[in-house]
Amino acid sequence: TFIKKIMKKLLLINSILFLFSCTPEVKEELNAVNNEAAFQKNVENFMAFTKAFGAEDIDGVMDLFADSALWSPPEYNNYEWLNKDELKGALTNYMNSFDDLKFTPGINLPGGNVVDGFWGGSRYRSDGAENTSSLSSANPNNIRVYGTWSSTHTESGKVTYSKWYAIVNFNENGKIVRFNDWFNVDGLQVQINQ
């Protein structure tokens, strides 16, 4: 037992030394692995949102949002943030007006190329200013989403498509806390009227 105690202490000391002796490059690499895992988990959570939305499960959708979540809708509203209940009302209205709701992630490029629809972080700014936590970020909890929503207008039976973009911010628990989305809202009506 005396030898076991010494061995445990040596193992503990070696572990501590290893952690503190990591070079900055190793620490950065370990952090990148953790960031990648968090980013992928947030992508999964977002796709859970699209599945619940497609199933018209409003409670399942809203469970993915933090109670304090704020939403910036696609139509211009003087940049006012709306609360979770207002988001729920808008999503319920959409579910009542459209069926067969489906999200296809990706950016369509010329030549039939489709690239990933999920991107995280931003290290550069167009004004060349310093990186700050409120502007550009490598935070895996802030993701940009690109893709296409398709649906069938319930009343007319017309199939609609919307190119869609969002910035989605997650908290440490994987809940959505900020939701900004953009698409041509009037474009839906144009497709319905054709």
Short mmCIF file of N, CA and C in Angstrom, two decimals:
data_model
loop_
_atom_site.label_atom_id
_atom_site.label_comp_id
_atom_site.label_asym_id
_atom_site.label_seq_id
_atom_site.Cartn_x
_atom_site.Cartn_y
_atom_site.Cartn_z
N THR A 1 0.81 -1.20 0.00
CA THR A 1 0.00 0.00 0.00
C THR A 1 0.86 1.26 0.00
N PHE A 2 2.03 1.20 0.67
CA PHE A 2 2.92 2.35 0.69
C PHE A 2 3.38 2.68 -0.73
N ILE A 3 3.71 1.66 -1.51
CA ILE A 3 4.16 1.87 -2.89
C ILE A 3 3.01 2.42 -3.74
N LYS A 4 1.80 1.94 -3.50
CA LYS A 4 0.64 2.44 -4.24
C LYS A 4 0.43 3.93 -3.98
N LYS A 5 0.60 4.34 -2.72
CA LYS A 5 0.44 5.75 -2.37
C LYS A 5 1.48 6.60 -3.08
N ILE A 6 2.73 6.12 -3.10
CA ILE A 6 3.80 6.86 -3.77
C ILE A 6 3.52 6.94 -5.27
N MET A 7 3.10 5.84 -5.85
CA MET A 7 2.79 5.81 -7.28
C MET A 7 1.65 6.77 -7.62
N LYS A 8 0.62 6.82 -6.79
CA LYS A 8 -0.50 7.74 -7.01
C LYS A 8 -0.03 9.19 -6.95
N LYS A 9 0.86 9.48 -5.96
CA LYS A 9 1.38 10.85 -5.83
C LYS A 9 2.23 11.21 -7.04
N LEU A 10 3.08 10.27 -7.48
CA LEU A 10 3.91 10.53 -8.65
C LEU A 10 3.05 10.75 -9.91
N LEU A 11 2.02 9.96 -10.06
CA LEU A 11 1.11 10.13 -11.19
C LEU A 11 0.42 11.49 -11.15
N LEU A 12 -0.01 11.88 -9.96
CA LEU A 12 -0.64 13.19 -9.80
C LEU A 12 0.34 14.31 -10.12
N ILE A 13 1.54 14.22 -9.61
CA ILE A 13 2.57 15.24 -9.86
C ILE A 13 2.88 15.31 -11.36
N ASN A 14 3.05 14.16 -12.00
CA ASN A 14 3.33 14.14 -13.45
C ASN A 14 2.18 14.75 -14.25
N SER A 15 0.97 14.46 -13.85
CA SER A 15 -0.20 15.03 -14.55
C SER A 15 -0.21 16.55 -14.42
N ILE A 16 0.05 17.03 -13.23
CA ILE A 16 0.07 18.48 -13.00
C ILE A 16 1.20 19.12 -13.80
N LEU A 17 2.37 18.50 -13.78
CA LEU A 17 3.50 19.03 -14.54
C LEU A 17 3.19 19.05 -16.04
N PHE A 18 2.55 18.00 -16.53
CA PHE A 18 2.19 17.95 -17.94
C PHE A 18 1.26 19.11 -18.31
N LEU A 19 0.25 19.32 -17.50
CA LEU A 19 -0.71 20.38 -17.79
C LEU A 19 -0.05 21.76 -17.80
N PHE A 20 0.83 21.99 -16.83
CA PHE A 20 1.47 23.30 -16.75
C PHE A 20 2.63 23.46 -17.73
N SER A 21 3.12 22.35 -18.25
CA SER A 21 4.25 22.45 -19.17
C SER A 21 3.80 22.52 -20.62
N CYS A 22 2.52 22.47 -20.88
CA CYS A 22 2.03 22.56 -22.26
C CYS A 22 2.51 23.88 -22.87
N THR A 23 3.00 23.77 -24.06
CA THR A 23 3.41 24.97 -24.77
C THR A 23 2.17 25.74 -25.18
N PRO A 24 2.31 27.02 -25.50
CA PRO A 24 1.14 27.77 -25.97
C PRO A 24 0.49 27.11 -27.19
N GLU A 25 1.30 26.50 -28.05
CA GLU A 25 0.76 25.85 -29.25
C GLU A 25 -0.13 24.66 -28.86
N VAL A 26 0.32 23.87 -27.88
CA VAL A 26 -0.46 22.72 -27.43
C VAL A 26 -1.75 23.20 -26.77
N LYS A 27 -1.64 24.23 -25.93
CA LYS A 27 -2.84 24.76 -25.29
C LYS A 27 -3.83 25.28 -26.34
N GLU A 28 -3.31 25.96 -27.37
CA GLU A 28 -4.18 26.48 -28.43
C GLU A 28 -4.84 25.33 -29.18
N GLU A 29 -4.08 24.27 -29.42
CA GLU A 29 -4.62 23.11 -30.12
C GLU A 29 -5.71 22.43 -29.29
N LEU A 30 -5.47 22.28 -27.99
CA LEU A 30 -6.48 21.69 -27.10
C LEU A 30 -7.73 22.56 -27.06
N ASN A 31 -7.55 23.88 -27.02
CA ASN A 31 -8.68 24.80 -27.03
C ASN A 31 -9.46 24.69 -28.34
N ALA A 32 -8.74 24.55 -29.46
CA ALA A 32 -9.40 24.42 -30.77
C ALA A 32 -10.25 23.17 -30.82
N VAL A 33 -9.76 22.07 -30.23
CA VAL A 33 -10.54 20.83 -30.19
C VAL A 33 -11.81 21.05 -29.38
N ASN A 34 -11.69 21.70 -28.22
CA ASN A 34 -12.87 21.99 -27.41
C ASN A 34 -13.84 22.91 -28.14
N ASN A 35 -13.31 23.93 -28.83
CA ASN A 35 -14.16 24.85 -29.59
C ASN A 35 -14.88 24.12 -30.71
N GLU A 36 -14.18 23.23 -31.40
CA GLU A 36 -14.79 22.47 -32.49
C GLU A 36 -15.93 21.60 -31.96
N ALA A 37 -15.72 20.96 -30.83
CA ALA A 37 -16.76 20.12 -30.23
C ALA A 37 -17.97 20.96 -29.84
N ALA A 38 -17.74 22.13 -29.24
CA ALA A 38 -18.85 23.01 -28.86
C ALA A 38 -19.59 23.51 -30.10
N PHE A 39 -18.85 23.88 -31.14
CA PHE A 39 -19.46 24.33 -32.40
C PHE A 39 -20.34 23.23 -32.99
N GLN A 40 -19.81 22.00 -33.06
CA GLN A 40 -20.58 20.89 -33.63
C GLN A 40 -21.84 20.60 -32.81
N LYS A 41 -21.75 20.73 -31.49
CA LYS A 41 -22.92 20.53 -30.62
C LYS A 41 -23.98 21.61 -30.92
N ASN A 42 -23.53 22.84 -31.14
CA ASN A 42 -24.47 23.91 -31.47
C ASN A 42 -25.12 23.70 -32.83
N VAL A 43 -24.37 23.18 -33.79
CA VAL A 43 -24.94 22.84 -35.10
C VAL A 43 -26.03 21.77 -34.91
N GLU A 44 -25.73 20.76 -34.09
CA GLU A 44 -26.74 19.72 -33.80
C GLU A 44 -27.99 20.34 -33.17
N ASN A 45 -27.78 21.26 -32.23
CA ASN A 45 -28.93 21.90 -31.58
C ASN A 45 -29.73 22.72 -32.59
N PHE A 46 -29.03 23.40 -33.50
CA PHE A 46 -29.76 24.16 -34.52
C PHE A 46 -30.57 23.21 -35.41
N MET A 47 -29.96 22.09 -35.81
CA MET A 47 -30.69 21.14 -36.66
C MET A 47 -31.87 20.53 -35.91
N ALA A 48 -31.77 20.40 -34.58
CA ALA A 48 -32.92 19.95 -33.79
C ALA A 48 -34.04 20.99 -33.89
N PHE A 49 -33.66 22.27 -33.92
CA PHE A 49 -34.64 23.35 -34.12
C PHE A 49 -35.35 23.16 -35.47
N THR A 50 -34.59 22.90 -36.54
CA THR A 50 -35.21 22.77 -37.87
C THR A 50 -36.14 21.55 -37.93
N LYS A 51 -35.73 20.47 -37.25
CA LYS A 51 -36.59 19.27 -37.24
C LYS A 51 -37.89 19.52 -36.47
N ALA A 52 -37.80 20.17 -35.31
CA ALA A 52 -39.00 20.47 -34.53
C ALA A 52 -39.89 21.46 -35.29
N PHE A 53 -39.27 22.44 -35.96
CA PHE A 53 -40.03 23.40 -36.75
C PHE A 53 -40.73 22.69 -37.91
N GLY A 54 -40.01 21.79 -38.58
CA GLY A 54 -40.60 21.03 -39.68
C GLY A 54 -41.75 20.14 -39.24
N ALA A 55 -41.67 19.63 -38.02
CA ALA A 55 -42.73 18.79 -37.46
C ALA A 55 -43.87 19.63 -36.88
N GLU A 56 -43.71 20.96 -36.96
CA GLU A 56 -44.67 21.92 -36.41
C GLU A 56 -44.91 21.67 -34.92
N ASP A 57 -43.82 21.38 -34.23
CA ASP A 57 -43.83 21.13 -32.79
C ASP A 57 -43.35 22.40 -32.08
N ILE A 58 -44.27 23.34 -31.85
CA ILE A 58 -43.88 24.64 -31.30
C ILE A 58 -43.25 24.51 -29.92
N ASP A 59 -43.73 23.58 -29.10
CA ASP A 59 -43.13 23.40 -27.77
C ASP A 59 -41.70 22.87 -27.89
N GLY A 60 -41.48 21.94 -28.81
CA GLY A 60 -40.13 21.42 -29.04
C GLY A 60 -39.19 22.50 -29.54
N VAL A 61 -39.70 23.38 -30.41
CA VAL A 61 -38.90 24.50 -30.91
C VAL A 61 -38.53 25.42 -29.75
N MET A 62 -39.51 25.82 -28.98
CA MET A 62 -39.27 26.82 -27.94
C MET A 62 -38.41 26.28 -26.80
N ASP A 63 -38.40 24.95 -26.60
CA ASP A 63 -37.52 24.35 -25.59
C ASP A 63 -36.04 24.55 -25.93
N LEU A 64 -35.73 24.82 -27.18
CA LEU A 64 -34.35 25.02 -27.61
C LEU A 64 -33.86 26.44 -27.36
N PHE A 65 -34.77 27.33 -26.92
CA PHE A 65 -34.44 28.72 -26.65
C PHE A 65 -34.37 28.95 -25.14
N ALA A 66 -33.41 29.75 -24.72
CA ALA A 66 -33.34 30.17 -23.32
C ALA A 66 -34.54 31.06 -23.02
N ASP A 67 -34.95 31.12 -21.76
CA ASP A 67 -36.09 31.97 -21.38
C ASP A 67 -35.83 33.43 -21.71
N SER A 68 -34.57 33.84 -21.67
CA SER A 68 -34.21 35.24 -21.92
C SER A 68 -33.90 35.51 -23.40
N ALA A 69 -34.18 34.55 -24.28
CA ALA A 69 -33.82 34.69 -25.70
C ALA A 69 -34.44 35.94 -26.31
N LEU A 70 -33.68 36.54 -27.23
CA LEU A 70 -34.14 37.69 -28.00
C LEU A 70 -34.03 37.36 -29.48
N TRP A 71 -34.96 37.94 -30.26
CA TRP A 71 -35.05 37.65 -31.69
C TRP A 71 -35.09 38.94 -32.49
N SER A 72 -34.32 38.98 -33.56
CA SER A 72 -34.38 40.06 -34.53
C SER A 72 -34.99 39.48 -35.80
N PRO A 73 -36.24 39.86 -36.12
CA PRO A 73 -36.95 39.23 -37.24
C PRO A 73 -36.38 39.64 -38.60
N PRO A 74 -36.74 38.89 -39.65
CA PRO A 74 -36.21 39.18 -40.98
C PRO A 74 -36.71 40.49 -41.58
N GLU A 75 -37.92 40.88 -41.24
CA GLU A 75 -38.43 42.15 -41.79
C GLU A 75 -37.91 43.31 -40.95
N TYR A 76 -37.77 44.46 -41.60
CA TYR A 76 -37.25 45.63 -40.90
C TYR A 76 -38.23 46.06 -39.80
N ASN A 77 -37.70 46.26 -38.59
CA ASN A 77 -38.54 46.70 -37.46
C ASN A 77 -37.79 47.74 -36.62
N ASN A 78 -36.96 48.53 -37.27
CA ASN A 78 -36.18 49.57 -36.60
C ASN A 78 -35.16 48.96 -35.63
N TYR A 79 -34.73 47.73 -35.94
CA TYR A 79 -33.71 47.01 -35.16
C TYR A 79 -34.10 46.79 -33.71
N GLU A 80 -35.36 46.56 -33.47
CA GLU A 80 -35.82 46.25 -32.12
C GLU A 80 -35.75 44.74 -31.90
N TRP A 81 -35.23 44.35 -30.74
CA TRP A 81 -35.18 42.94 -30.37
C TRP A 81 -36.53 42.55 -29.78
N LEU A 82 -37.03 41.40 -30.20
CA LEU A 82 -38.31 40.88 -29.69
C LEU A 82 -38.02 39.74 -28.72
N ASN A 83 -38.96 39.52 -27.81
CA ASN A 83 -38.74 38.49 -26.79
C ASN A 83 -39.19 37.11 -27.26
N LYS A 84 -39.00 36.13 -26.41
CA LYS A 84 -39.29 34.74 -26.74
C LYS A 84 -40.76 34.52 -27.07
N ASP A 85 -41.67 35.18 -26.35
CA ASP A 85 -43.10 35.01 -26.63
C ASP A 85 -43.47 35.57 -28.00
N GLU A 86 -42.84 36.69 -28.37
CA GLU A 86 -43.10 37.25 -29.70
C GLU A 86 -42.57 36.34 -30.80
N LEU A 87 -41.42 35.73 -30.56
CA LEU A 87 -40.88 34.75 -31.51
C LEU A 87 -41.83 33.56 -31.63
N LYS A 88 -42.31 33.08 -30.50
CA LYS A 88 -43.24 31.94 -30.52
C LYS A 88 -44.49 32.28 -31.33
N GLY A 89 -45.01 33.48 -31.17
CA GLY A 89 -46.19 33.89 -31.95
C GLY A 89 -45.92 33.90 -33.44
N ALA A 90 -44.77 34.43 -33.83
CA ALA A 90 -44.42 34.48 -35.26
C ALA A 90 -44.23 33.08 -35.83
N LEU A 91 -43.54 32.21 -35.08
CA LEU A 91 -43.32 30.84 -35.56
C LEU A 91 -44.63 30.06 -35.64
N THR A 92 -45.51 30.26 -34.68
CA THR A 92 -46.82 29.60 -34.70
C THR A 92 -47.62 30.06 -35.92
N ASN A 93 -47.59 31.35 -36.20
CA ASN A 93 -48.27 31.89 -37.38
C ASN A 93 -47.72 31.25 -38.66
N TYR A 94 -46.41 31.13 -38.72
CA TYR A 94 -45.79 30.52 -39.90
C TYR A 94 -46.21 29.06 -40.03
N MET A 95 -46.21 28.33 -38.92
CA MET A 95 -46.62 26.93 -38.94
C MET A 95 -48.08 26.78 -39.37
N ASN A 96 -48.92 27.74 -38.98
CA ASN A 96 -50.34 27.69 -39.37
C ASN A 96 -50.54 28.03 -40.84
N SER A 97 -49.59 28.74 -41.45
CA SER A 97 -49.73 29.19 -42.83
C SER A 97 -49.00 28.30 -43.83
N PHE A 98 -48.07 27.47 -43.36
CA PHE A 98 -47.25 26.65 -44.26
C PHE A 98 -47.13 25.23 -43.72
N ASP A 99 -47.03 24.28 -44.64
CA ASP A 99 -46.80 22.88 -44.31
C ASP A 99 -45.51 22.43 -44.98
N ASP A 100 -45.10 21.20 -44.71
CA ASP A 100 -43.91 20.61 -45.33
C ASP A 100 -42.67 21.50 -45.15
N LEU A 101 -42.51 22.03 -43.96
CA LEU A 101 -41.39 22.93 -43.66
C LEU A 101 -40.09 22.14 -43.61
N LYS A 102 -39.12 22.55 -44.45
CA LYS A 102 -37.86 21.81 -44.50
C LYS A 102 -36.71 22.77 -44.72
N PHE A 103 -35.65 22.57 -43.94
CA PHE A 103 -34.43 23.37 -44.09
C PHE A 103 -33.34 22.52 -44.71
N THR A 104 -32.71 23.06 -45.76
CA THR A 104 -31.56 22.41 -46.39
C THR A 104 -30.36 23.33 -46.19
N PRO A 105 -29.40 22.93 -45.34
CA PRO A 105 -28.24 23.79 -45.12
C PRO A 105 -27.31 23.78 -46.31
N GLY A 106 -26.63 24.90 -46.53
CA GLY A 106 -25.61 24.96 -47.56
C GLY A 106 -25.70 26.23 -48.39
N ILE A 107 -24.58 26.53 -49.03
CA ILE A 107 -24.48 27.68 -49.93
C ILE A 107 -24.25 27.11 -51.33
N ASN A 108 -25.12 27.46 -52.25
CA ASN A 108 -24.99 26.98 -53.63
C ASN A 108 -24.04 27.87 -54.39
N LEU A 109 -23.00 27.25 -54.94
CA LEU A 109 -22.01 27.96 -55.74
C LEU A 109 -22.17 27.56 -57.20
N PRO A 110 -21.59 28.33 -58.12
CA PRO A 110 -21.67 27.95 -59.54
C PRO A 110 -21.11 26.55 -59.77
N GLY A 111 -21.61 25.91 -60.79
CA GLY A 111 -21.13 24.58 -61.14
C GLY A 111 -21.70 23.47 -60.29
N GLY A 112 -22.79 23.74 -59.59
CA GLY A 112 -23.43 22.72 -58.78
C GLY A 112 -22.73 22.43 -57.46
N ASN A 113 -21.76 23.25 -57.08
CA ASN A 113 -21.08 23.07 -55.81
C ASN A 113 -21.93 23.60 -54.67
N VAL A 114 -22.05 22.82 -53.63
CA VAL A 114 -22.73 23.26 -52.42
C VAL A 114 -21.72 23.14 -51.28
N VAL A 115 -21.52 24.24 -50.57
CA VAL A 115 -20.60 24.21 -49.43
C VAL A 115 -21.38 24.26 -48.14
N ASP A 116 -20.71 23.90 -47.08
CA ASP A 116 -21.32 23.81 -45.75
C ASP A 116 -22.10 25.07 -45.40
N GLY A 117 -23.21 24.89 -44.73
CA GLY A 117 -24.06 26.01 -44.35
C GLY A 117 -23.80 26.54 -42.95
N PHE A 118 -22.81 26.00 -42.25
CA PHE A 118 -22.56 26.41 -40.86
C PHE A 118 -21.14 26.94 -40.73
N TRP A 119 -21.04 28.16 -40.20
CA TRP A 119 -19.76 28.82 -40.05
C TRP A 119 -19.69 29.45 -38.67
N GLY A 120 -18.52 29.47 -38.09
CA GLY A 120 -18.36 30.07 -36.77
C GLY A 120 -17.20 31.04 -36.72
N GLY A 121 -17.36 32.02 -35.90
CA GLY A 121 -16.27 32.96 -35.65
C GLY A 121 -16.02 33.92 -36.79
N SER A 122 -15.29 34.94 -36.46
CA SER A 122 -14.90 35.94 -37.44
C SER A 122 -13.67 36.64 -36.89
N ARG A 123 -12.59 36.57 -37.60
CA ARG A 123 -11.36 37.19 -37.12
C ARG A 123 -11.10 38.53 -37.78
N TYR A 124 -11.87 38.89 -38.76
CA TYR A 124 -11.58 40.10 -39.52
C TYR A 124 -12.79 41.01 -39.55
N ARG A 125 -12.51 42.29 -39.66
CA ARG A 125 -13.56 43.30 -39.78
C ARG A 125 -13.24 44.18 -40.97
N SER A 126 -14.27 44.64 -41.66
CA SER A 126 -14.05 45.44 -42.85
C SER A 126 -13.47 46.81 -42.54
N ASP A 127 -13.66 47.31 -41.33
CA ASP A 127 -13.12 48.64 -41.00
C ASP A 127 -11.69 48.57 -40.46
N GLY A 128 -11.13 47.36 -40.35
CA GLY A 128 -9.75 47.19 -39.92
C GLY A 128 -9.50 47.44 -38.45
N ALA A 129 -10.55 47.67 -37.67
CA ALA A 129 -10.40 47.95 -36.25
C ALA A 129 -9.95 46.71 -35.49
N GLU A 130 -9.49 46.91 -34.27
CA GLU A 130 -9.06 45.82 -33.40
C GLU A 130 -10.19 44.83 -33.17
N ASN A 131 -9.80 43.58 -32.98
CA ASN A 131 -10.76 42.56 -32.57
C ASN A 131 -11.28 42.88 -31.18
N THR A 132 -12.58 42.85 -30.99
CA THR A 132 -13.14 43.00 -29.65
C THR A 132 -14.19 41.92 -29.45
N SER A 133 -14.47 41.62 -28.21
CA SER A 133 -15.40 40.52 -27.94
C SER A 133 -16.80 40.81 -28.45
N SER A 134 -17.16 42.07 -28.59
CA SER A 134 -18.52 42.37 -29.04
C SER A 134 -18.65 42.40 -30.55
N LEU A 135 -17.53 42.35 -31.26
CA LEU A 135 -17.60 42.43 -32.72
C LEU A 135 -17.14 41.13 -33.35
N SER A 136 -15.87 40.96 -33.59
CA SER A 136 -15.42 39.72 -34.21
C SER A 136 -15.07 38.73 -33.11
N SER A 137 -15.11 37.45 -33.46
CA SER A 137 -15.00 36.45 -32.41
C SER A 137 -14.61 35.10 -32.98
N ALA A 138 -13.97 34.29 -32.16
CA ALA A 138 -13.72 32.89 -32.48
C ALA A 138 -14.56 32.00 -31.57
N ASN A 139 -15.57 32.58 -30.94
CA ASN A 139 -16.41 31.88 -29.98
C ASN A 139 -17.27 30.83 -30.71
N PRO A 140 -17.19 29.56 -30.32
CA PRO A 140 -17.97 28.52 -30.99
C PRO A 140 -19.47 28.60 -30.70
N ASN A 141 -19.86 29.47 -29.77
CA ASN A 141 -21.28 29.61 -29.45
C ASN A 141 -21.98 30.62 -30.35
N ASN A 142 -21.25 31.23 -31.25
CA ASN A 142 -21.83 32.17 -32.22
C ASN A 142 -21.65 31.56 -33.60
N ILE A 143 -22.77 31.16 -34.21
CA ILE A 143 -22.65 30.52 -35.53
C ILE A 143 -23.47 31.28 -36.57
N ARG A 144 -22.99 31.20 -37.80
CA ARG A 144 -23.71 31.74 -38.96
C ARG A 144 -24.27 30.54 -39.72
N VAL A 145 -25.52 30.66 -40.14
CA VAL A 145 -26.19 29.56 -40.81
C VAL A 145 -26.70 30.05 -42.16
N TYR A 146 -26.40 29.29 -43.22
CA TYR A 146 -26.87 29.60 -44.57
C TYR A 146 -27.64 28.40 -45.08
N GLY A 147 -28.71 28.64 -45.81
CA GLY A 147 -29.44 27.53 -46.38
C GLY A 147 -30.71 27.97 -47.07
N THR A 148 -31.57 27.00 -47.34
CA THR A 148 -32.83 27.24 -48.03
C THR A 148 -33.96 26.58 -47.26
N TRP A 149 -35.00 27.36 -46.99
CA TRP A 149 -36.23 26.81 -46.41
C TRP A 149 -37.20 26.56 -47.56
N SER A 150 -37.81 25.40 -47.55
CA SER A 150 -38.90 25.11 -48.49
C SER A 150 -40.15 24.81 -47.68
N SER A 151 -41.30 25.10 -48.28
CA SER A 151 -42.57 24.88 -47.59
C SER A 151 -43.69 24.87 -48.62
N THR A 152 -44.85 24.47 -48.16
CA THR A 152 -46.05 24.51 -49.00
C THR A 152 -47.05 25.43 -48.32
N HIS A 153 -47.49 26.45 -49.05
CA HIS A 153 -48.47 27.38 -48.51
C HIS A 153 -49.77 26.62 -48.30
N THR A 154 -50.28 26.61 -47.09
CA THR A 154 -51.43 25.79 -46.71
C THR A 154 -52.67 26.12 -47.54
N GLU A 155 -52.97 27.38 -47.69
CA GLU A 155 -54.20 27.79 -48.37
C GLU A 155 -54.16 27.55 -49.88
N SER A 156 -53.04 27.87 -50.54
CA SER A 156 -52.96 27.79 -52.00
C SER A 156 -52.35 26.49 -52.50
N GLY A 157 -51.60 25.80 -51.64
CA GLY A 157 -50.90 24.60 -52.07
C GLY A 157 -49.62 24.88 -52.84
N LYS A 158 -49.23 26.15 -52.96
CA LYS A 158 -48.02 26.51 -53.69
C LYS A 158 -46.78 26.18 -52.87
N VAL A 159 -45.77 25.63 -53.55
CA VAL A 159 -44.49 25.34 -52.92
C VAL A 159 -43.64 26.61 -52.97
N THR A 160 -43.00 26.95 -51.85
CA THR A 160 -42.18 28.15 -51.76
C THR A 160 -40.76 27.79 -51.34
N TYR A 161 -39.84 28.66 -51.72
CA TYR A 161 -38.43 28.51 -51.35
C TYR A 161 -37.92 29.86 -50.88
N SER A 162 -37.10 29.85 -49.84
CA SER A 162 -36.48 31.08 -49.34
C SER A 162 -35.02 30.83 -49.03
N LYS A 163 -34.14 31.60 -49.72
CA LYS A 163 -32.74 31.61 -49.29
C LYS A 163 -32.72 32.26 -47.93
N TRP A 164 -31.97 31.68 -46.99
CA TRP A 164 -32.07 32.12 -45.61
C TRP A 164 -30.69 32.21 -44.98
N TYR A 165 -30.52 33.20 -44.12
CA TYR A 165 -29.27 33.41 -43.40
C TYR A 165 -29.62 33.77 -41.96
N ALA A 166 -28.82 33.28 -41.02
CA ALA A 166 -29.05 33.62 -39.61
C ALA A 166 -27.73 33.68 -38.86
N ILE A 167 -27.74 34.50 -37.83
CA ILE A 167 -26.69 34.48 -36.82
C ILE A 167 -27.37 33.99 -35.55
N VAL A 168 -26.87 32.88 -35.02
CA VAL A 168 -27.49 32.24 -33.87
C VAL A 168 -26.44 32.17 -32.76
N ASN A 169 -26.81 32.68 -31.60
CA ASN A 169 -25.92 32.68 -30.44
C ASN A 169 -26.46 31.73 -29.38
N PHE A 170 -25.60 30.84 -28.91
CA PHE A 170 -25.97 29.85 -27.91
C PHE A 170 -25.30 30.18 -26.58
N ASN A 171 -25.94 29.78 -25.48
CA ASN A 171 -25.29 29.90 -24.18
C ASN A 171 -24.51 28.61 -23.92
N GLU A 172 -23.87 28.53 -22.75
CA GLU A 172 -23.04 27.37 -22.42
C GLU A 172 -23.86 26.09 -22.26
N ASN A 173 -25.17 26.23 -22.10
CA ASN A 173 -26.05 25.05 -21.97
C ASN A 173 -26.61 24.60 -23.31
N GLY A 174 -26.19 25.24 -24.40
CA GLY A 174 -26.65 24.86 -25.73
C GLY A 174 -28.02 25.44 -26.09
N LYS A 175 -28.51 26.38 -25.31
CA LYS A 175 -29.79 27.03 -25.62
C LYS A 175 -29.54 28.29 -26.46
N ILE A 176 -30.46 28.58 -27.36
CA ILE A 176 -30.34 29.77 -28.20
C ILE A 176 -30.71 30.99 -27.36
N VAL A 177 -29.81 31.99 -27.34
CA VAL A 177 -30.05 33.21 -26.57
C VAL A 177 -30.29 34.42 -27.47
N ARG A 178 -29.74 34.41 -28.68
CA ARG A 178 -29.98 35.47 -29.67
C ARG A 178 -30.20 34.80 -31.01
N PHE A 179 -31.19 35.30 -31.74
CA PHE A 179 -31.56 34.70 -33.02
C PHE A 179 -31.84 35.82 -34.00
N ASN A 180 -30.94 36.03 -34.95
CA ASN A 180 -31.10 37.02 -36.03
C ASN A 180 -31.34 36.24 -37.32
N ASP A 181 -32.43 36.50 -38.03
CA ASP A 181 -32.55 35.83 -39.32
C ASP A 181 -32.98 36.80 -40.41
N TRP A 182 -32.53 36.47 -41.62
CA TRP A 182 -32.80 37.29 -42.79
C TRP A 182 -33.29 36.41 -43.93
N PHE A 183 -34.36 36.83 -44.56
CA PHE A 183 -34.81 36.26 -45.83
C PHE A 183 -35.80 37.24 -46.42
N ASN A 184 -36.13 37.05 -47.69
CA ASN A 184 -37.04 37.95 -48.38
C ASN A 184 -38.48 37.56 -48.03
N VAL A 185 -39.00 38.19 -47.02
CA VAL A 185 -40.36 37.89 -46.54
C VAL A 185 -41.38 38.12 -47.67
N ASP A 186 -41.24 39.22 -48.40
CA ASP A 186 -42.16 39.51 -49.49
C ASP A 186 -42.05 38.50 -50.63
N GLY A 187 -40.89 37.86 -50.75
CA GLY A 187 -40.69 36.87 -51.78
C GLY A 187 -41.61 35.66 -51.63
N LEU A 188 -41.99 35.35 -50.40
CA LEU A 188 -42.95 34.26 -50.19
C LEU A 188 -44.30 34.60 -50.83
N GLN A 189 -44.74 35.83 -50.61
CA GLN A 189 -46.03 36.24 -51.18
C GLN A 189 -45.98 36.25 -52.70
N VAL A 190 -44.87 36.69 -53.27
CA VAL A 190 -44.70 36.68 -54.73
C VAL A 190 -44.83 35.25 -55.26
N GLN A 191 -44.18 34.29 -54.59
CA GLN A 191 -44.28 32.90 -55.04
C GLN A 191 -45.70 32.36 -54.90
N ILE A 192 -46.39 32.75 -53.86
CA ILE A 192 -47.77 32.30 -53.65
C ILE A 192 -48.69 32.88 -54.74
N ASN A 193 -48.45 34.12 -55.11
CA ASN A 193 -49.31 34.80 -56.10
C ASN A 193 -49.06 34.36 -57.53
N GLN A 194 -47.96 33.69 -57.81
CA GLN A 194 -47.64 33.28 -59.19
C GLN A 194 -48.53 32.16 -59.66
#
